[in-house]
Backbone as a chain_set.jsonl record, in Angstrom:
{"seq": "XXXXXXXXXXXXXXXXXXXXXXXXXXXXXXXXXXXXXXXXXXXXXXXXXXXXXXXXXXXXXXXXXXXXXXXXXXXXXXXXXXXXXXXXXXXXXXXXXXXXXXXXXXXXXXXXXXXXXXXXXXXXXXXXXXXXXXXXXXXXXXXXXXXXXXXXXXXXXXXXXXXXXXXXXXXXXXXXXXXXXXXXXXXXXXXXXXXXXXX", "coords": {"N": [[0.819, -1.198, 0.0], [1.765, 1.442, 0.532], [4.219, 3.436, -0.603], [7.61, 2.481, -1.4], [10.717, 3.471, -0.333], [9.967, 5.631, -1.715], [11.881, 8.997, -2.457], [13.768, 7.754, -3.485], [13.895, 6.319, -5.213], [12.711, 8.671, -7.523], [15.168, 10.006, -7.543], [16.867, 8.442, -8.8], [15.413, 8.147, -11.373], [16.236, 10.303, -13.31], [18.7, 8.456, -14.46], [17.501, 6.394, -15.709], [15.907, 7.315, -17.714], [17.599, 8.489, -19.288], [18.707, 5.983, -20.52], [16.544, 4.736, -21.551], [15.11, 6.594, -22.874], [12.434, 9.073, -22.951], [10.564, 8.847, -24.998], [9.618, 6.209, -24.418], [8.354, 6.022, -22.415], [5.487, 5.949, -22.0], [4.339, 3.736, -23.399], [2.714, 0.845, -23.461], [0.696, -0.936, -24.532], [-2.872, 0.08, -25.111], [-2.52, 1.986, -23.408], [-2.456, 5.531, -23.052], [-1.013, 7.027, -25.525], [1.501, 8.752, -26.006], [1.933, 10.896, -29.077], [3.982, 10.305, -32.081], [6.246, 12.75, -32.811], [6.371, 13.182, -30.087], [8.667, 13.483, -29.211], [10.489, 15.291, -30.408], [12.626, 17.674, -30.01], [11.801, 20.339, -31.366], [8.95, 20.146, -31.876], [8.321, 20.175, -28.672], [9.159, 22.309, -27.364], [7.865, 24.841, -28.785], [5.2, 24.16, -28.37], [5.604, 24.539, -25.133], [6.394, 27.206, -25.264], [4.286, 28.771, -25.966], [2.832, 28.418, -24.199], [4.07, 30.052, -21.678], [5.487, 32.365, -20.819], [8.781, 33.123, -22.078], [10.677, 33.531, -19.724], [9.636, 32.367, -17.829], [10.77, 29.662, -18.176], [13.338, 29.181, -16.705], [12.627, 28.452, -14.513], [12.597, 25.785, -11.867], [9.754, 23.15, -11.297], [9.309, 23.32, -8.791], [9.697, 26.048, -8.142], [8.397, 27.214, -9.536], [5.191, 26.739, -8.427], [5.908, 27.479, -5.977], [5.89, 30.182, -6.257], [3.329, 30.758, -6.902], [0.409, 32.0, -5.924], [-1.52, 30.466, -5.828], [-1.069, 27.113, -5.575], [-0.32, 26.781, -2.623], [-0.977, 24.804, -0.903], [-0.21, 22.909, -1.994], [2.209, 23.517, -2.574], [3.191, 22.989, 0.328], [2.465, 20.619, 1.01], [4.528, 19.051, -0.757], [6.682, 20.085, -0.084], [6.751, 18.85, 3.262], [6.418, 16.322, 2.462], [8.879, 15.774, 1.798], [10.089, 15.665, -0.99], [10.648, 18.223, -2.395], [13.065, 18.991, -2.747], [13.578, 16.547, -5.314], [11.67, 17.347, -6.639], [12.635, 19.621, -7.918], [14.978, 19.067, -9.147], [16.668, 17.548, -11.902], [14.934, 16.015, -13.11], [13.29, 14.913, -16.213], [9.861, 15.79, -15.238], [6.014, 15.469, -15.585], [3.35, 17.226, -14.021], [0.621, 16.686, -12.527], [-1.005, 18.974, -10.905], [-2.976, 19.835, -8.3], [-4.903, 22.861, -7.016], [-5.383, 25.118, -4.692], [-7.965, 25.291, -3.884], [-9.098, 22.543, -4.932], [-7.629, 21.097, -2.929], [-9.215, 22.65, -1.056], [-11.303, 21.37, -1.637], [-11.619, 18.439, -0.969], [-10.716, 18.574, 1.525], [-13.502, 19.575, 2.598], [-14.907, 17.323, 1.835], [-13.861, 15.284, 3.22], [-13.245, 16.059, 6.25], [-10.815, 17.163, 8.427], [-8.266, 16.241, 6.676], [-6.226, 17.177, 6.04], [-4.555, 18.324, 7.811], [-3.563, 15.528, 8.925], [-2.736, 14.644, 6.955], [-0.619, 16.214, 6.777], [1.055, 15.143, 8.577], [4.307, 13.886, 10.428], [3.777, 11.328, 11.145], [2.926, 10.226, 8.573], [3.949, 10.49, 6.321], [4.834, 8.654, 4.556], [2.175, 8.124, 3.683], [1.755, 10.819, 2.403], [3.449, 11.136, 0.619], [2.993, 8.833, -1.295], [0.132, 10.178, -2.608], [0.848, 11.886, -3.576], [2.792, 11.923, -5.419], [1.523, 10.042, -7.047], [0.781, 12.151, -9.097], [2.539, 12.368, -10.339], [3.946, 12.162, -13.77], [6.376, 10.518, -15.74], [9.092, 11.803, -17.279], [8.906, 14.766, -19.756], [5.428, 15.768, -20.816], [3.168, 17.469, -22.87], [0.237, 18.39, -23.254], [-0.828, 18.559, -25.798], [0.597, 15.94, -26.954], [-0.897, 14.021, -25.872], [-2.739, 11.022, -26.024], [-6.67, 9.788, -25.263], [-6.688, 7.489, -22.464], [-4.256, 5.277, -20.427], [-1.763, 6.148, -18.135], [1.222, 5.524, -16.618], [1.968, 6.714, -13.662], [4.967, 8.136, -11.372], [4.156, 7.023, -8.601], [3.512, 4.536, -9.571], [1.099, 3.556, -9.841], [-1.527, 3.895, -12.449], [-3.132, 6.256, -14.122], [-6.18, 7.557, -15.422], [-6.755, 9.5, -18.349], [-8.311, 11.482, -20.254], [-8.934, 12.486, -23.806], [-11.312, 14.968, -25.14], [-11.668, 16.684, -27.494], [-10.694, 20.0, -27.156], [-10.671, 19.867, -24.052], [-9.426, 18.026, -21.396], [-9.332, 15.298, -19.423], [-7.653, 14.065, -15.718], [-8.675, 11.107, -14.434], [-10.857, 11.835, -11.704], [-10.744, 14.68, -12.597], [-10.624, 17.796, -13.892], [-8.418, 19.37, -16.257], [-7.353, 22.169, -16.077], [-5.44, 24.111, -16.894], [-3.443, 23.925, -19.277], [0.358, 22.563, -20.062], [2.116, 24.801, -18.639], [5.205, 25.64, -18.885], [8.248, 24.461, -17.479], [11.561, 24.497, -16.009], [12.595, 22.371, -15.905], [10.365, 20.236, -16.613], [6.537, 20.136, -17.309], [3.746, 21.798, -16.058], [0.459, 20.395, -15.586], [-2.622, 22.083, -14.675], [-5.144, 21.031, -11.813], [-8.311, 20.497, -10.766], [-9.052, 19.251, -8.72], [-8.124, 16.691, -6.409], [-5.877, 13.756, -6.932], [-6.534, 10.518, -5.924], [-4.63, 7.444, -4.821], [-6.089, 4.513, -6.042], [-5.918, 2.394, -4.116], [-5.459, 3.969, -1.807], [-5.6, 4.025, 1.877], [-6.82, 5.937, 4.006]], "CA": [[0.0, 0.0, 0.0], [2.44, 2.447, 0.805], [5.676, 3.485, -1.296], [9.16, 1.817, -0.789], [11.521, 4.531, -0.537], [10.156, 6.766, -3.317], [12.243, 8.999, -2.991], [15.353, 7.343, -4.015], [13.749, 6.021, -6.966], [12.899, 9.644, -8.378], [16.046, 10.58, -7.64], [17.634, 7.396, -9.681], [14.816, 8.278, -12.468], [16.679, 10.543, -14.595], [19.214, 7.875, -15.215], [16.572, 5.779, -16.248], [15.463, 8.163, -18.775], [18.453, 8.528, -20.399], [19.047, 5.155, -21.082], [15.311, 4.42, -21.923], [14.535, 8.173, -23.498], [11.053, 9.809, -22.685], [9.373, 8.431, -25.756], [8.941, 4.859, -23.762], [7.701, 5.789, -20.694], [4.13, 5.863, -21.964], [4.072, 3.52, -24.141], [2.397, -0.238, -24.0], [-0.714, -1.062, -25.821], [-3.816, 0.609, -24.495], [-2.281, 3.441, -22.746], [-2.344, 7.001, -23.497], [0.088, 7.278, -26.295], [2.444, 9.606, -26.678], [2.649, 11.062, -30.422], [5.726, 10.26, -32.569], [6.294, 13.343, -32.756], [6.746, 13.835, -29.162], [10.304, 13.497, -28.858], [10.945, 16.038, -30.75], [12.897, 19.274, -29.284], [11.367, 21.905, -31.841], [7.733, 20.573, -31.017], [8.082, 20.494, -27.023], [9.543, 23.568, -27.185], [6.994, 25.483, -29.341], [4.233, 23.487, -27.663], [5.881, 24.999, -24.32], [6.53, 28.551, -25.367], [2.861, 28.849, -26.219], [1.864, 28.365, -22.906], [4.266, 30.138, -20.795], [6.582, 33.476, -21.097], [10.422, 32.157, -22.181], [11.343, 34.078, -18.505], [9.867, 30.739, -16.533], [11.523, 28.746, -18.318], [14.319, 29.259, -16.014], [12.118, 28.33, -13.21], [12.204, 24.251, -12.409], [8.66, 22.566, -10.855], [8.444, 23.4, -7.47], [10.102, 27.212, -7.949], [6.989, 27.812, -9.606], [4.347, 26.162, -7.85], [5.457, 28.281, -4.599], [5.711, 31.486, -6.99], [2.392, 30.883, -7.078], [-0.2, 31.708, -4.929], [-3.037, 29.147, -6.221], [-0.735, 25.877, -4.807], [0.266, 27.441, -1.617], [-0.663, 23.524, 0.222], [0.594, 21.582, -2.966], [3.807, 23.31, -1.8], [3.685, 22.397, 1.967], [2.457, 18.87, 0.865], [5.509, 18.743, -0.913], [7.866, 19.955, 1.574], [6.451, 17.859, 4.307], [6.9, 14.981, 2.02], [10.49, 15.677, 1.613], [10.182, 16.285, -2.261], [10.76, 19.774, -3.107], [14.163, 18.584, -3.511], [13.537, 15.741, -6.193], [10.93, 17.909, -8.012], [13.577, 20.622, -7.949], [16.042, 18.315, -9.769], [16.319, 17.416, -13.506], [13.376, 15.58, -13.985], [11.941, 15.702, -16.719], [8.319, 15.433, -14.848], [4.733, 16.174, -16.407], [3.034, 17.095, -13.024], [-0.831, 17.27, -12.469], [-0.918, 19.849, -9.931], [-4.169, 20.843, -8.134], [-5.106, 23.97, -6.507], [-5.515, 25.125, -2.954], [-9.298, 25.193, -4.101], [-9.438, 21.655, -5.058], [-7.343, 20.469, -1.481], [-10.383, 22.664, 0.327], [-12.895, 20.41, -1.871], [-11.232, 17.567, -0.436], [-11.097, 18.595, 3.294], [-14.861, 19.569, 3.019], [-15.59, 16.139, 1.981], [-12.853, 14.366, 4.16], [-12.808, 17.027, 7.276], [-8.993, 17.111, 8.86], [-7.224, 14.925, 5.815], [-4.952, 17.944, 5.389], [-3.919, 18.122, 8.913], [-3.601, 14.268, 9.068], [-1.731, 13.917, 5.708], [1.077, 16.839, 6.821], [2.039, 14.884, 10.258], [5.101, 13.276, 9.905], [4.234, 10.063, 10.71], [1.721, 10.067, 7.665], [4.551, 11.04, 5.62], [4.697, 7.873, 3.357], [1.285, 8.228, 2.45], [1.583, 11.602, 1.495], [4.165, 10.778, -0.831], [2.105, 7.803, -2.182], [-0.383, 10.668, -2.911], [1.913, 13.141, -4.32], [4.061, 11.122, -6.683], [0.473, 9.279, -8.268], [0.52, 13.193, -9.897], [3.515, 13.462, -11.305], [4.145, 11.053, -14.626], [7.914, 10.807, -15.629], [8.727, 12.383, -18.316], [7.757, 16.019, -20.417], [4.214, 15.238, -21.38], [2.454, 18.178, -23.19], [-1.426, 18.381, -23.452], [-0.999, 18.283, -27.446], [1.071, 14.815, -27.058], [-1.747, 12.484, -24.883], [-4.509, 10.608, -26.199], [-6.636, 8.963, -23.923], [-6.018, 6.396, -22.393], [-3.776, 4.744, -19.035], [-0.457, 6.229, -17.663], [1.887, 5.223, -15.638], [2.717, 7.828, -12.72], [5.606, 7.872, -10.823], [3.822, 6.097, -7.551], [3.463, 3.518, -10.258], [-0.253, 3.54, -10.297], [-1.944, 4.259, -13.774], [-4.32, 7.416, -14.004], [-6.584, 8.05, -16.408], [-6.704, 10.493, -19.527], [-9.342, 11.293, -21.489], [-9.279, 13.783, -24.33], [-12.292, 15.364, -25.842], [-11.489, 17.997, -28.26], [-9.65, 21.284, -26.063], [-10.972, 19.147, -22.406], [-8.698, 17.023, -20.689], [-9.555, 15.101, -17.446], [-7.244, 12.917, -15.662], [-9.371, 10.548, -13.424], [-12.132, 12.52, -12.154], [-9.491, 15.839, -12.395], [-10.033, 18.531, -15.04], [-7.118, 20.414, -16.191], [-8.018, 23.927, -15.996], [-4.779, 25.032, -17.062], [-2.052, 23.173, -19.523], [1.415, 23.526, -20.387], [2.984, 25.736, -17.803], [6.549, 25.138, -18.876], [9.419, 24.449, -16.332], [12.986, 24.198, -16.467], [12.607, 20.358, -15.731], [9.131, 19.421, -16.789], [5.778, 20.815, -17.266], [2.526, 21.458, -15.112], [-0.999, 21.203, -16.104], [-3.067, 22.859, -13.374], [-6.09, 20.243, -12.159], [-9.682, 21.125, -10.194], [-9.116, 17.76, -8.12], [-6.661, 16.421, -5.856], [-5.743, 12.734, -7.62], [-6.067, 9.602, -4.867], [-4.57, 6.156, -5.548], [-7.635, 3.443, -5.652], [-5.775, 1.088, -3.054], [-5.301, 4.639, -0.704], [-6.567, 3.531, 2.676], [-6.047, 6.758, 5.348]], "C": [[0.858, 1.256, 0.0], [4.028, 2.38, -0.238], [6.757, 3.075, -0.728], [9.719, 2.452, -1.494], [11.613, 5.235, -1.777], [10.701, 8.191, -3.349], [13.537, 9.132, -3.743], [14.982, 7.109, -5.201], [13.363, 7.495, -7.853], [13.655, 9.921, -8.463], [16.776, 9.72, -8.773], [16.685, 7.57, -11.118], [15.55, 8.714, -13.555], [18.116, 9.719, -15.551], [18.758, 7.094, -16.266], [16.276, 6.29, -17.289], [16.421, 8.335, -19.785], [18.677, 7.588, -21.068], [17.586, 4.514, -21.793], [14.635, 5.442, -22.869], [12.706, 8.285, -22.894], [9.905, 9.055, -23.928], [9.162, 7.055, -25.344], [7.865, 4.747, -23.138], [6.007, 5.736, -20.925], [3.656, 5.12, -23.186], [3.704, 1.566, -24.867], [0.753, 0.012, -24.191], [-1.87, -1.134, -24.499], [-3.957, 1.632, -23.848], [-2.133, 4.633, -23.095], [-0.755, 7.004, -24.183], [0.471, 8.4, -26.507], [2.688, 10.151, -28.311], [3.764, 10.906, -30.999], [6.173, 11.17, -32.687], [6.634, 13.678, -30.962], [8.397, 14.33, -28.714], [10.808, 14.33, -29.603], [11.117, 17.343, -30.387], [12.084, 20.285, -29.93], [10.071, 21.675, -31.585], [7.516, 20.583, -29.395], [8.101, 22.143, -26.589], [8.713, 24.806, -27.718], [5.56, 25.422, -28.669], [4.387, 24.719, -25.792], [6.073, 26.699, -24.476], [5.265, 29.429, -25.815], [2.368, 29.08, -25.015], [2.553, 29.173, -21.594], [5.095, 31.297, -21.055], [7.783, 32.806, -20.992], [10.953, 32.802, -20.124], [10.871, 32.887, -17.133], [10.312, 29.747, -16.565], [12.779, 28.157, -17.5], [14.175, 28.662, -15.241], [12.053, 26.757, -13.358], [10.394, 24.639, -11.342], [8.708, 23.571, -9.569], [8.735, 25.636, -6.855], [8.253, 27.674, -8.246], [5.929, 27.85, -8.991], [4.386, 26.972, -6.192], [5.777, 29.564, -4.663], [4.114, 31.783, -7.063], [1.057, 30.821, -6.484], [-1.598, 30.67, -5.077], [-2.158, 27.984, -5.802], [-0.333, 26.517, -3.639], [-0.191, 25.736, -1.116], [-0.476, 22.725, -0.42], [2.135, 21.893, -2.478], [3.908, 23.337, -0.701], [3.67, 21.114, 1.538], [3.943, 18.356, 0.592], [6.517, 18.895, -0.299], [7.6, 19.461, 2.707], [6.898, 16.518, 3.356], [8.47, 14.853, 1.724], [10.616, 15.377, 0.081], [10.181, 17.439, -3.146], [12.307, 19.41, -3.915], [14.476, 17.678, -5.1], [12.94, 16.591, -7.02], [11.393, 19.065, -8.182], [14.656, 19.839, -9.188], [16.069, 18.207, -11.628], [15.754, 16.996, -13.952], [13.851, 14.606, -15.447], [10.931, 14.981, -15.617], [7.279, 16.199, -15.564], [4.19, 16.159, -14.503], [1.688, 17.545, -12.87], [-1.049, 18.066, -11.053], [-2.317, 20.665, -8.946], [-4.181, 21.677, -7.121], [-5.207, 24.097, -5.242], [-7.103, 25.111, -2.921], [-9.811, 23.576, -4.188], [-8.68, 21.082, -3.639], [-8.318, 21.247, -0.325], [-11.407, 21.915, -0.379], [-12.358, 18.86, -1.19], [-11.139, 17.512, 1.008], [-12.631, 18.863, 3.477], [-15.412, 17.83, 2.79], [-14.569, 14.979, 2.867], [-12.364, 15.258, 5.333], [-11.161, 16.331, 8.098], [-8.209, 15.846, 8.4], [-6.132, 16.194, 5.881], [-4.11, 17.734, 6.694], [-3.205, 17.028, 8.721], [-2.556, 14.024, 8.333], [-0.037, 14.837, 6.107], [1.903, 16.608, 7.991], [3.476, 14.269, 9.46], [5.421, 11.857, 9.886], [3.344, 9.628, 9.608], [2.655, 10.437, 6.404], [5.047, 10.065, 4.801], [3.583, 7.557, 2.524], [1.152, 9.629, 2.111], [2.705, 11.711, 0.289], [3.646, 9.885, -1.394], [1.141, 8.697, -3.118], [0.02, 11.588, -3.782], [2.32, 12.801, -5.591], [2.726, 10.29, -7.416], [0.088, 10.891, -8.903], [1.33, 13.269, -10.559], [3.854, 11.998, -12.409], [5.774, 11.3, -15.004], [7.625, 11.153, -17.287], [8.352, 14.095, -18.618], [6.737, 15.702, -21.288], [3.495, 16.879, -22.179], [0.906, 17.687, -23.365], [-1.564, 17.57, -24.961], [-0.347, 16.59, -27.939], [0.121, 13.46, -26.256], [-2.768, 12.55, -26.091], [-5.023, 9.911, -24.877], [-6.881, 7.545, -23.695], [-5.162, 6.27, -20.774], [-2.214, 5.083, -18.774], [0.033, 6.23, -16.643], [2.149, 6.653, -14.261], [3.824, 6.979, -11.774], [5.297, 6.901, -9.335], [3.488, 4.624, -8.05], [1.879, 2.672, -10.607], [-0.638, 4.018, -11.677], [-3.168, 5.341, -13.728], [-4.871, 6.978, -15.562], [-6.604, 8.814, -17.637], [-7.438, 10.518, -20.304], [-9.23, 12.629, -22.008], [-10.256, 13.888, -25.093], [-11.869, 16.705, -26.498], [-10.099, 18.945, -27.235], [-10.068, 20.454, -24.599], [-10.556, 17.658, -21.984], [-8.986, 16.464, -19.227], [-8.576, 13.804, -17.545], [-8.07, 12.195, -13.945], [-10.519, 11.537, -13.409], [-11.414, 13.88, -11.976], [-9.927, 15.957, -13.66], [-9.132, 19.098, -15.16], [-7.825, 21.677, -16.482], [-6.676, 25.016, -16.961], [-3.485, 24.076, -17.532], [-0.673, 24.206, -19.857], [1.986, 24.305, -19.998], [3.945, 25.023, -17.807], [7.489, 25.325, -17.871], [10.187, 24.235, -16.631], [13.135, 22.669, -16.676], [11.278, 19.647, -15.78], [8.311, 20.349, -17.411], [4.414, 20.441, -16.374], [1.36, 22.089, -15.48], [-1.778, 21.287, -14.436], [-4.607, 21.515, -13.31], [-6.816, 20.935, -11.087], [-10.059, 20.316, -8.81], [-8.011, 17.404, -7.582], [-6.988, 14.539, -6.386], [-5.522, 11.713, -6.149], [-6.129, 8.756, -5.645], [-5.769, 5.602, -5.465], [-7.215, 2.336, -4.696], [-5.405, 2.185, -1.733], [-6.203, 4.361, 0.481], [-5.802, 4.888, 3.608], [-7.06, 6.667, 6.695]], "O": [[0.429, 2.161, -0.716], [4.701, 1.373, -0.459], [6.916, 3.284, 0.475], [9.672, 2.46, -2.724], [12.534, 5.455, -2.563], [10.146, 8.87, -4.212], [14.123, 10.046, -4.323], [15.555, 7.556, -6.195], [13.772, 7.44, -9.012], [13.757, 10.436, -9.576], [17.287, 10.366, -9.688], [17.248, 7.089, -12.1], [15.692, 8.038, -14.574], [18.525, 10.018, -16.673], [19.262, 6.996, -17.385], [16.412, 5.447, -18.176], [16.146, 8.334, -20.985], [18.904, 7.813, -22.257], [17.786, 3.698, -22.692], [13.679, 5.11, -23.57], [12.056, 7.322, -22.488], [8.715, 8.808, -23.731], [8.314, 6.546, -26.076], [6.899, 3.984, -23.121], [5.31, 5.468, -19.946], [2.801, 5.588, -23.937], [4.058, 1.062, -25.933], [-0.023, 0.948, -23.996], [-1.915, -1.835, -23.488], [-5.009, 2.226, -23.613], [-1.125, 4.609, -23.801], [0.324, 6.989, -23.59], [-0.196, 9.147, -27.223], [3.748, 9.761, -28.8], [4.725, 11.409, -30.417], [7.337, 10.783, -32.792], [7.307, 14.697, -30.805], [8.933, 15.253, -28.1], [12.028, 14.18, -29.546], [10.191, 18.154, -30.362], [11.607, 21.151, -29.196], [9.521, 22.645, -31.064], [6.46, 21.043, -28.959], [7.411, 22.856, -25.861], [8.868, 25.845, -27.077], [4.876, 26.424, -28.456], [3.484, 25.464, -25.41], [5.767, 27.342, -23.472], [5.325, 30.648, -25.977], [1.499, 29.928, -24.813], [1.937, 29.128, -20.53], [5.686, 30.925, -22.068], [8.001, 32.016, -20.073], [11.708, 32.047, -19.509], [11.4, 32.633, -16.05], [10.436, 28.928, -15.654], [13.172, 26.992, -17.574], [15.152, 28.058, -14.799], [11.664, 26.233, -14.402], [9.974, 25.706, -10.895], [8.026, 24.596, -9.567], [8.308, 26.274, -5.893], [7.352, 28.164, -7.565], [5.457, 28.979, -8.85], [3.433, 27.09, -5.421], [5.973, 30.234, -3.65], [3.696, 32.924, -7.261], [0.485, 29.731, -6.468], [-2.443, 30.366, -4.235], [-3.106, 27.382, -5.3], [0.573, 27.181, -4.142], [0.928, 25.3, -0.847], [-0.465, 21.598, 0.075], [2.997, 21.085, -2.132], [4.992, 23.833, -0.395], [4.687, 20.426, 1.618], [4.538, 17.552, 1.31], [7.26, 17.979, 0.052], [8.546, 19.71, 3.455], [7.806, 15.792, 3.759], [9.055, 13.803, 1.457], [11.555, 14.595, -0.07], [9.805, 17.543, -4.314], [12.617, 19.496, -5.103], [15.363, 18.018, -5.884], [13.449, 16.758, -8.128], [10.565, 19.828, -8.68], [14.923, 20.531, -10.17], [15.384, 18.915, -12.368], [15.612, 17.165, -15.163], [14.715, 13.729, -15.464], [11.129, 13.843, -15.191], [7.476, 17.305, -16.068], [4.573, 15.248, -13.769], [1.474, 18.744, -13.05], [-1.302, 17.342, -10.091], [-2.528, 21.878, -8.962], [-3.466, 21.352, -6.173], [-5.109, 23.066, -4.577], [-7.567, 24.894, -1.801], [-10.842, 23.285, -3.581], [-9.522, 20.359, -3.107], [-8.391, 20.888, 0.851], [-12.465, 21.767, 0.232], [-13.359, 18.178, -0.966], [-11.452, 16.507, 1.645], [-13.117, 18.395, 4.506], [-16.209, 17.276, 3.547], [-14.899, 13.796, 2.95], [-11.145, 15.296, 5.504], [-10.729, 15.18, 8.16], [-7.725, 14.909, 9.035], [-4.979, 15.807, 5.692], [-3.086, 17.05, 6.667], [-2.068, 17.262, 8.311], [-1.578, 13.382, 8.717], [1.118, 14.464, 5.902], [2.872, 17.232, 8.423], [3.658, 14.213, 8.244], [6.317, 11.215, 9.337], [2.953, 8.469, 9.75], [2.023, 10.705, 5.382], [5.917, 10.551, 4.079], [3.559, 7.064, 1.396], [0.212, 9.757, 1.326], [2.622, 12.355, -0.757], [3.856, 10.117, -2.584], [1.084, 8.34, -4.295], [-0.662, 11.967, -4.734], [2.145, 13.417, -6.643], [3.025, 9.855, -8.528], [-1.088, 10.921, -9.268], [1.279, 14.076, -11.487], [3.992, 10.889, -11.891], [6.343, 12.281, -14.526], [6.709, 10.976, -18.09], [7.61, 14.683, -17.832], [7.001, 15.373, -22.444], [3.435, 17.544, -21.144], [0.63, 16.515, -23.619], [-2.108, 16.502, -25.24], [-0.683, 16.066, -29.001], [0.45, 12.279, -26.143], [-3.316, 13.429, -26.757], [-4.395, 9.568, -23.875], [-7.191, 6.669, -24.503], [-5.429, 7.145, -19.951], [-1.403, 4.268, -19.215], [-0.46, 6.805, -15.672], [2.804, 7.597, -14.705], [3.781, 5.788, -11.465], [6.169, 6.104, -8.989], [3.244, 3.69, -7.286], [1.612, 1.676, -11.28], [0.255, 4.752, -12.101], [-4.197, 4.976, -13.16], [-4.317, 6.372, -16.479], [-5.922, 7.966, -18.213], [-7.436, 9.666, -21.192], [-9.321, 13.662, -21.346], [-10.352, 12.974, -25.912], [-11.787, 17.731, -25.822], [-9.001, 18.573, -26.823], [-9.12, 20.762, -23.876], [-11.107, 16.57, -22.156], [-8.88, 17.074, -18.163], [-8.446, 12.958, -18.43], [-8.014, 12.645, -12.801], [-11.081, 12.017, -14.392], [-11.6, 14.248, -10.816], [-9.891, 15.065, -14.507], [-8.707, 19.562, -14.102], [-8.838, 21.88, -17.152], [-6.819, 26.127, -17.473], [-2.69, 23.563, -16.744], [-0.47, 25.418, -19.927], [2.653, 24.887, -20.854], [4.024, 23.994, -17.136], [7.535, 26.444, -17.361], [10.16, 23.637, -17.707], [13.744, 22.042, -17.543], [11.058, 18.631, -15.122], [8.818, 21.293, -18.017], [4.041, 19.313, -16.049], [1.044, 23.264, -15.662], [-1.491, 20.687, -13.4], [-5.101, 21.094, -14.356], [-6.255, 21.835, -10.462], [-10.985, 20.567, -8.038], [-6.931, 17.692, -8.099], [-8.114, 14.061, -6.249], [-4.608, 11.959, -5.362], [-6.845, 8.652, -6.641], [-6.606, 6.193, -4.783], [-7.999, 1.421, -4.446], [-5.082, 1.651, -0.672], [-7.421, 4.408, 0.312], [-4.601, 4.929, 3.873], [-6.718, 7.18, 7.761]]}, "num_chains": 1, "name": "protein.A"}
C-alpha cells in the first residue's frame, strides 16, 4: 500500500530516462500514447513557449508552484513529504498539480485529511499521494490521447481527451502547459487519490 523509498527512486529516475529516453515511458498497448512526434525538441519547445513566457523557463517545478499563490498547500504537501528537492532536480516530470481550491474540496468532503496527511508520521502516504501526480517524463497536453499512464507512484491514471478538455481521473485540467525548467505542469480542479489509498 504504501511506497518503498520513493524517494530514491525519483532521484535514480533521470538515469533511467536517459538510457530508456522519454518516448517509452508511456508507451504499451492501451495506454495514453504519446505522439511520434513527441520526442521532438522543436515541437516540445513550441508546444511549451505557447503556454508560458520564455522568462519561466528558467524556473524548475516546485520554484513555480510556490511562486504561485493558487498551490500554496501543494507546496507544503511537498515539503512535508520531503520532495521539493527531487521535483527541484532534472526531472523531466509532467506534473498534475491541483489547486488550494481543489485540497479545500477535499477537506470539506474528508474534514482534517490535510492536517492528518502533513504529520510526519503520515509522511509515506503523502508521498504515495503526491508522486500518483507526477508522470515521468515532459508530457504536453498536445502529445496524450486517452487512455492509461503510468505515474511515478506507479499507479496508472486516467486520460481522457475530448477535443480542447482534458480530465485525468475525475481531475479537469483547468490550465495546460505551464513550462518548467525540468518538466511541465498542467493545473487540475481535483486532488488525484490512488484506488488502493486507505487513510
Amino acid at each position: 500500500m504504501l511506497v518503498q523509498n520513493p524517494t530514491r527512486w525519483l532521484k535514480l529516475m533521470p538515469h533511467f530516462l536517459g538510457v530508456l529516453g522519454a518516448s517509452v515511458l508511456i508507451s504499451f498497448p492501451g495506454e495514453a500514447q504519446v505522439k511520434n512526434h513527441c520526442s521532438s525538441g522543436a515541437q516540445q519547445s513550441s508546444a511549451s513557449e505557447t503556454a508560458k513566457p520564455k522568462t519561466a523557463q528558467a524556473q524548475n517545478i516546485v520554484a513555480i508552484a510556490s511562486g504561485n499563490g493558487s498551490f500554496s498547500t501543494l507546496t507544503r504537501a511537498v515539503q512535508a513529504a520531503g520532495l521539493a528537492e527531487t521535483l527541484s532536480g532534472e526531472g523531466p516530470f509532467t506534473v498534475f498539480a491541483p489547486t488550494d481550491a481543489a485540497f479545500q474540496a477535499l477537506e470539506r468532503q474528508r474534514p482534517g485529511i490535510l492536517q492528518q496527511l502533513l504529520k510526519p508520521e503520515n509522511r509515506e502516504t503523502l508521498v504515495k499521494i503526491l508522486t500518483y501526480h507526477v508522470v515521468p517524463g515532459r508530457v504536453v497536453s498536445s502529445n496524450l490521447t486517452s487512455g492509461e499512464v503510468n505515474t511515478v507512484e506507479k499507479g496508472a491514471v486516467n486520460v481522457q481527451v475530448r477535443g480542447n478538455r482534458v480530465t485525468v481521473n475525475n481531475a479537469r485540467v483547468t490550465q495546460a502547459d505551464i513550462s518548467a525548467s525540468n518538466g511541465v505542469i498542467h493545473v487540475i480542479d481535483t486532488v488525484l487519490l490512488p484506488p488502493d489509498l486507505r487513510l
